PDB file of C-alpha atoms in Angstrom:
ATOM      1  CA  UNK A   1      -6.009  24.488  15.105  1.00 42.00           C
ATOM      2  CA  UNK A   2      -3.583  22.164  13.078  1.00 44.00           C
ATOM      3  CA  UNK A   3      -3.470  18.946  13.410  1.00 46.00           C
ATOM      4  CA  UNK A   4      -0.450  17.052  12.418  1.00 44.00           C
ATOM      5  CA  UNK A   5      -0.725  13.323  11.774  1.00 47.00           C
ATOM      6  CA  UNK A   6       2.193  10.710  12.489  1.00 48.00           C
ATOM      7  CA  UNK A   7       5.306  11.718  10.145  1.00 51.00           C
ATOM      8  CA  UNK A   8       4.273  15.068  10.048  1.00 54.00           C
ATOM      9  CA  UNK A   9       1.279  15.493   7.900  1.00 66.00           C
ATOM     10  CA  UNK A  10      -1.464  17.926   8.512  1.00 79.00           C
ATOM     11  CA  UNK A  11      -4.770  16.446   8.127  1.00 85.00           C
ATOM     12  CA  UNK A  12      -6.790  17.728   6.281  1.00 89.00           C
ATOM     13  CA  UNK A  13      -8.650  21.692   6.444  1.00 88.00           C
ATOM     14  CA  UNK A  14     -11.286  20.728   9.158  1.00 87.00           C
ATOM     15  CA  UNK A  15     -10.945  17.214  10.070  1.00 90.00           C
ATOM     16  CA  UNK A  16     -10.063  15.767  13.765  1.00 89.00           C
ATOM     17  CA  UNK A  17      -8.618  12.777  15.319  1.00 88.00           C
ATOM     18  CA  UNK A  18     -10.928   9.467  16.496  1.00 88.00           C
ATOM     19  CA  UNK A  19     -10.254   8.201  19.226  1.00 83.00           C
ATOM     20  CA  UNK A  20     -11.481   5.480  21.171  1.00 78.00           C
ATOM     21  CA  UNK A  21     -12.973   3.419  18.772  1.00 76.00           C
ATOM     22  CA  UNK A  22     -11.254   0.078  19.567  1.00 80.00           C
ATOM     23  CA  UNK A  23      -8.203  -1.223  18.858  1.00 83.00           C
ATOM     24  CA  UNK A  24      -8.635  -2.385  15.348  1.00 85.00           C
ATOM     25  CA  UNK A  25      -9.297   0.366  14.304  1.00 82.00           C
ATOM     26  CA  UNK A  26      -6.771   2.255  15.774  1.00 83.00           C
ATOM     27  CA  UNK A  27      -4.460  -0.537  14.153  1.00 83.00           C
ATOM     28  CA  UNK A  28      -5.388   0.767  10.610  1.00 84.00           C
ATOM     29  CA  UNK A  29      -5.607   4.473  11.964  1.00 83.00           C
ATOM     30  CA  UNK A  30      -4.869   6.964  12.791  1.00 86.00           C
ATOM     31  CA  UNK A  31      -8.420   7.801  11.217  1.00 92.00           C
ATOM     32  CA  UNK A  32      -9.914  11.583  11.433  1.00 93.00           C
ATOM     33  CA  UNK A  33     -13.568  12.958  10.995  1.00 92.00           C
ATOM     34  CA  UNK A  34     -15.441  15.660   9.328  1.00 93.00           C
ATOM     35  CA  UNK A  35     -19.087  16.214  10.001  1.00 90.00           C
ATOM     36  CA  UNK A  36     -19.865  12.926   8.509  1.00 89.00           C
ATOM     37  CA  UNK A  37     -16.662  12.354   6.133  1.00 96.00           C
ATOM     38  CA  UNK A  38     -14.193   9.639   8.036  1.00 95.00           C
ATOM     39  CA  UNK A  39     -10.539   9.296   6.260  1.00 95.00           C
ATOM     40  CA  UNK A  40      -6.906   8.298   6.380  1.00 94.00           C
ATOM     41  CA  UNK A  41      -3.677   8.879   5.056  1.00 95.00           C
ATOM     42  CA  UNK A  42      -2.319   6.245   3.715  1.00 94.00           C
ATOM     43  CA  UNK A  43       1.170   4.852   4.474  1.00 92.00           C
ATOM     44  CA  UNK A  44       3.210   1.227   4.106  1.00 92.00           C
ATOM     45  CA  UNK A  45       1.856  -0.607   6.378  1.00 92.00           C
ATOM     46  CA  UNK A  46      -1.348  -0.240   4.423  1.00 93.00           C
ATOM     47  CA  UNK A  47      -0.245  -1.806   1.354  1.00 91.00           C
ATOM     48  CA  UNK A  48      -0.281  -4.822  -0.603  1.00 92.00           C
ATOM     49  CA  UNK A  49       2.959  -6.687  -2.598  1.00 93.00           C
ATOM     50  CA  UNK A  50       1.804  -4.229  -5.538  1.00 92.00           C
ATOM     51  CA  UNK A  51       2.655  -1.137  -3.041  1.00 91.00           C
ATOM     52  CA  UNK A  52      -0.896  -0.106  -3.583  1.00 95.00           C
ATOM     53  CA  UNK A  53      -3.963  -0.065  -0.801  1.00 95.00           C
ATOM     54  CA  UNK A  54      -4.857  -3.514   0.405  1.00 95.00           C
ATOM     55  CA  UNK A  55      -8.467  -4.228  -0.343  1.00 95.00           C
ATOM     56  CA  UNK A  56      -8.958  -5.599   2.848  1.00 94.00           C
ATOM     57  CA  UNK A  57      -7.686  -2.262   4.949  1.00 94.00           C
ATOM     58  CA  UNK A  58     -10.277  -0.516   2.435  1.00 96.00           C
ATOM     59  CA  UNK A  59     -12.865  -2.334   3.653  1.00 96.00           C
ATOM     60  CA  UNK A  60     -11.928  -2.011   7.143  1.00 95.00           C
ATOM     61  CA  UNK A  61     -12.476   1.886   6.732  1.00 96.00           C
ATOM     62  CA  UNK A  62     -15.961   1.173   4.712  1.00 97.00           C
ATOM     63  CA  UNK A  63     -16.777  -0.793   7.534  1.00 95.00           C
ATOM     64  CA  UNK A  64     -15.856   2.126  10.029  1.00 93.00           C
ATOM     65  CA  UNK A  65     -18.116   4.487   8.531  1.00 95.00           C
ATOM     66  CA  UNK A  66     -20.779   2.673   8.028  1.00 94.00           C
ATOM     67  CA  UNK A  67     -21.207   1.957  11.380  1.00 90.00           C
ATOM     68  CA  UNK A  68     -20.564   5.274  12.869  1.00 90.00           C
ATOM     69  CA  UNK A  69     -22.746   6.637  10.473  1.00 92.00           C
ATOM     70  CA  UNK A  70     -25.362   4.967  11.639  1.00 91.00           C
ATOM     71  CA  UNK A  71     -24.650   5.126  15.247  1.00 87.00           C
ATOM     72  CA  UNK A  72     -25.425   9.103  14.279  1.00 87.00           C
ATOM     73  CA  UNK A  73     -28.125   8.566  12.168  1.00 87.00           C
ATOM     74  CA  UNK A  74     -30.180   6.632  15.064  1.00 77.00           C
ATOM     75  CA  UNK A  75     -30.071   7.446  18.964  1.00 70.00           C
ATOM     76  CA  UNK A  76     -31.381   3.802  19.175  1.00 62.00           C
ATOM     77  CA  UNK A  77     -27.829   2.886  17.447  1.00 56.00           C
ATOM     78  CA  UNK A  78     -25.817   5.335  19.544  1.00 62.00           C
ATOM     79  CA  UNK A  79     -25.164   1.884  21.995  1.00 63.00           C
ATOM     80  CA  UNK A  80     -24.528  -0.394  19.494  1.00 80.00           C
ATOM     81  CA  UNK A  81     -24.540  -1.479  15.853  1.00 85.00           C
ATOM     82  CA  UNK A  82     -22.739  -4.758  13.936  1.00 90.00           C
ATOM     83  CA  UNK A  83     -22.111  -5.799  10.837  1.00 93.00           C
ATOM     84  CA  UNK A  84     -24.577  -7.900   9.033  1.00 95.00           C
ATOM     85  CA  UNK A  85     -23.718  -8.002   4.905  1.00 97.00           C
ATOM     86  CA  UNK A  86     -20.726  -5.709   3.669  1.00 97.00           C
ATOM     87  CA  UNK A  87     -20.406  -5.820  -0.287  1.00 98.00           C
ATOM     88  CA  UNK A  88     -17.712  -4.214  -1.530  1.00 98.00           C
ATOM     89  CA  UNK A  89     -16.249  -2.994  -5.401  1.00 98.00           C
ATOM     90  CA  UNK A  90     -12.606  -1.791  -6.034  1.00 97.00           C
ATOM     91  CA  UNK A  91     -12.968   0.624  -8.675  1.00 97.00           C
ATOM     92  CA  UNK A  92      -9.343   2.171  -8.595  1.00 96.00           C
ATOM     93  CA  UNK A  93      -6.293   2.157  -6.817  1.00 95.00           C
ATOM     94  CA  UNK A  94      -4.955   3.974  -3.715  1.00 96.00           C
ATOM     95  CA  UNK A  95      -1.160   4.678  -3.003  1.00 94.00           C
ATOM     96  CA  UNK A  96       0.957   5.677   0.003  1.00 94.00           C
ATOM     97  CA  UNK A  97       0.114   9.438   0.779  1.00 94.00           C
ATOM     98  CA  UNK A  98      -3.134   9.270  -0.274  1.00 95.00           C
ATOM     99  CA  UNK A  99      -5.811  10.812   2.280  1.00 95.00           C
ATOM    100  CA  UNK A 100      -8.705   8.308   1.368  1.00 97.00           C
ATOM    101  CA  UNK A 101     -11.997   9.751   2.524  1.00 97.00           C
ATOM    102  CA  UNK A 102     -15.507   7.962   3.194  1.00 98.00           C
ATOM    103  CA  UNK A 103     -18.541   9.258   2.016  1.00 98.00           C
ATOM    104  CA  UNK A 104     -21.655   7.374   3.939  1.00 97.00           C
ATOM    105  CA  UNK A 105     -25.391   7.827   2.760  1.00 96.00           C
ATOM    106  CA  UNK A 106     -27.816   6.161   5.381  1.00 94.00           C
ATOM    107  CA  UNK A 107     -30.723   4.895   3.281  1.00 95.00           C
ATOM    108  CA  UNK A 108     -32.677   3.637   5.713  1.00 93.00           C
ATOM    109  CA  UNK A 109     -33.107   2.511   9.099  1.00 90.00           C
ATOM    110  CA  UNK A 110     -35.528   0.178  10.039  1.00 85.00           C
ATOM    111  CA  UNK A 111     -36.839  -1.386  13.730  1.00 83.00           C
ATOM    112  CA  UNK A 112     -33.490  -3.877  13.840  1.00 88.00           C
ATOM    113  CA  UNK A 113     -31.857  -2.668  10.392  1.00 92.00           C
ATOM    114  CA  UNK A 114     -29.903  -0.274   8.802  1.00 92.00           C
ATOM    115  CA  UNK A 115     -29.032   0.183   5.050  1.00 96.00           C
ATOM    116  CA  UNK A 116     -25.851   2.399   4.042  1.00 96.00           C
ATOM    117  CA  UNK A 117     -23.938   3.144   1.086  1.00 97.00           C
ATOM    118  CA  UNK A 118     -20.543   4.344   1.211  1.00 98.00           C
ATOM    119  CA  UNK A 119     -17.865   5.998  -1.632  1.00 98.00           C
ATOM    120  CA  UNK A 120     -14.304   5.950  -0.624  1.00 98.00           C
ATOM    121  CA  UNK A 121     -12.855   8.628  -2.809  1.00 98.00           C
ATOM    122  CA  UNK A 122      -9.134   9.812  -3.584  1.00 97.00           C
ATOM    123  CA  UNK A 123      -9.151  13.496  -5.030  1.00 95.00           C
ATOM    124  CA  UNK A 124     -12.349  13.149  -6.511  1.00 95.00           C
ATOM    125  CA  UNK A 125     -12.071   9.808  -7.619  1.00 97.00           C
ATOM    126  CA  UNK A 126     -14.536   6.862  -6.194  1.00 98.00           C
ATOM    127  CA  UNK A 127     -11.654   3.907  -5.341  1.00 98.00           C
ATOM    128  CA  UNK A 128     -14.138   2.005  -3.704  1.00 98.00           C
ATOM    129  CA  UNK A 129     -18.185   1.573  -3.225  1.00 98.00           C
ATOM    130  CA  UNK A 130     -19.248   0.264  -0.150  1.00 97.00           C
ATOM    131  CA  UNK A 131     -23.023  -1.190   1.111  1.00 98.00           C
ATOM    132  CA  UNK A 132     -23.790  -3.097   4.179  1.00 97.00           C
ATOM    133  CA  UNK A 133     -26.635  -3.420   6.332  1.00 96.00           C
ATOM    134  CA  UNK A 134     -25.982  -2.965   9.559  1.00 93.00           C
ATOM    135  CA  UNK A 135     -28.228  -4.820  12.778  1.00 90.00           C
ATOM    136  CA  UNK A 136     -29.368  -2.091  15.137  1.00 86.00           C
ATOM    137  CA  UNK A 137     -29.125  -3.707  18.436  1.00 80.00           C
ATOM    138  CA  UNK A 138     -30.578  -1.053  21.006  1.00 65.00           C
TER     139      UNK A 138
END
C-alpha cells in the first residue's frame, strides 16, 4: 500500500503513519515508522530564517525516537518513559523536502535508566547525533 503524505508525497518504500503520540508531536509531524527507523519530510513550517531545519524541530524528532525506542526495547517502558539529559550535535544541514530519518541504538537499560544514541541522517548523511538517557518509570 502507498502512503501519501500531506501535499502529495509518498513516504517512503515501507514506512507508516504514527499516530497517537500526543499533540506535539503531531505538531512537528506528520512522522512515519519503519521497524525501528522514525522520519519526516520536511516542509516550511520546519525551518529557520536561513530556510534550513530548525535545530530545535531536530531535536524534537531525536527526542521522539529515543523514547519510543526504548518504550520497545523494555516492556517495563512500554507505560512510560521521560526525558532525563538530551545532548545534541548539528553536523549538517537539512532543507525543505528532505525525508530526515532517525536511527536509535539502545545501549543500555538499566532498573530506572535508559541510555540511547541516535543519528538523524539525510541520504546517507548524519545531520545530527543524538544521546539522552531516558528515566524508565514502570
Amino acid at each position: 500500500m502507498t502512503v501519501v503524505e500531506p501535499r502529495g508525497r509518498r513516504l517512503p518504500e515501507g514506512f507508516e503513519p504514527i499516530d497517537g503520540e500526543g499533540n506535539f508531536v503531531a505538531h512537528i509531524g506528520p512522522l512515519a515508522a519503519r521497524d525501528d527507523v522514525v522520519g519526516v519530510r520536511l516542509d516550511d513550517r520546519h525551518t529557520n530564517v536561513a530556510g534550513k531545519a530548525q535545530g530545535g524541530m531536530l531535536a524534537t524528532l531525536v527526542d521522539f525516537a529515543i523514547g519510543r525506542a526504548v518504550r520497545h526495547a523494555s516492556p517495563e517502558a512500554a507505560a512510560r518513559t521521560a526525558t532525563v539529559s538530551l545532548t545534541c550535535d548539528f553536523l549538517g544541514p537539512a532543507a525543505v523536502g528532505d525525508w530526515v530519518a532517525a536511527h536509535t541504538t539502545v545501549e543500555r537499560i538499566g532498573g530506572t535508566l535508559a541510555f540511547v544514541d541516535c543519528s538523524l541522517m539525510v541520504e546517507g548523511r548524519e545531520v545530527v547525533r543524538g544521546r539522552a538517557v531516558f528515566a524508565v518509570l514502570g
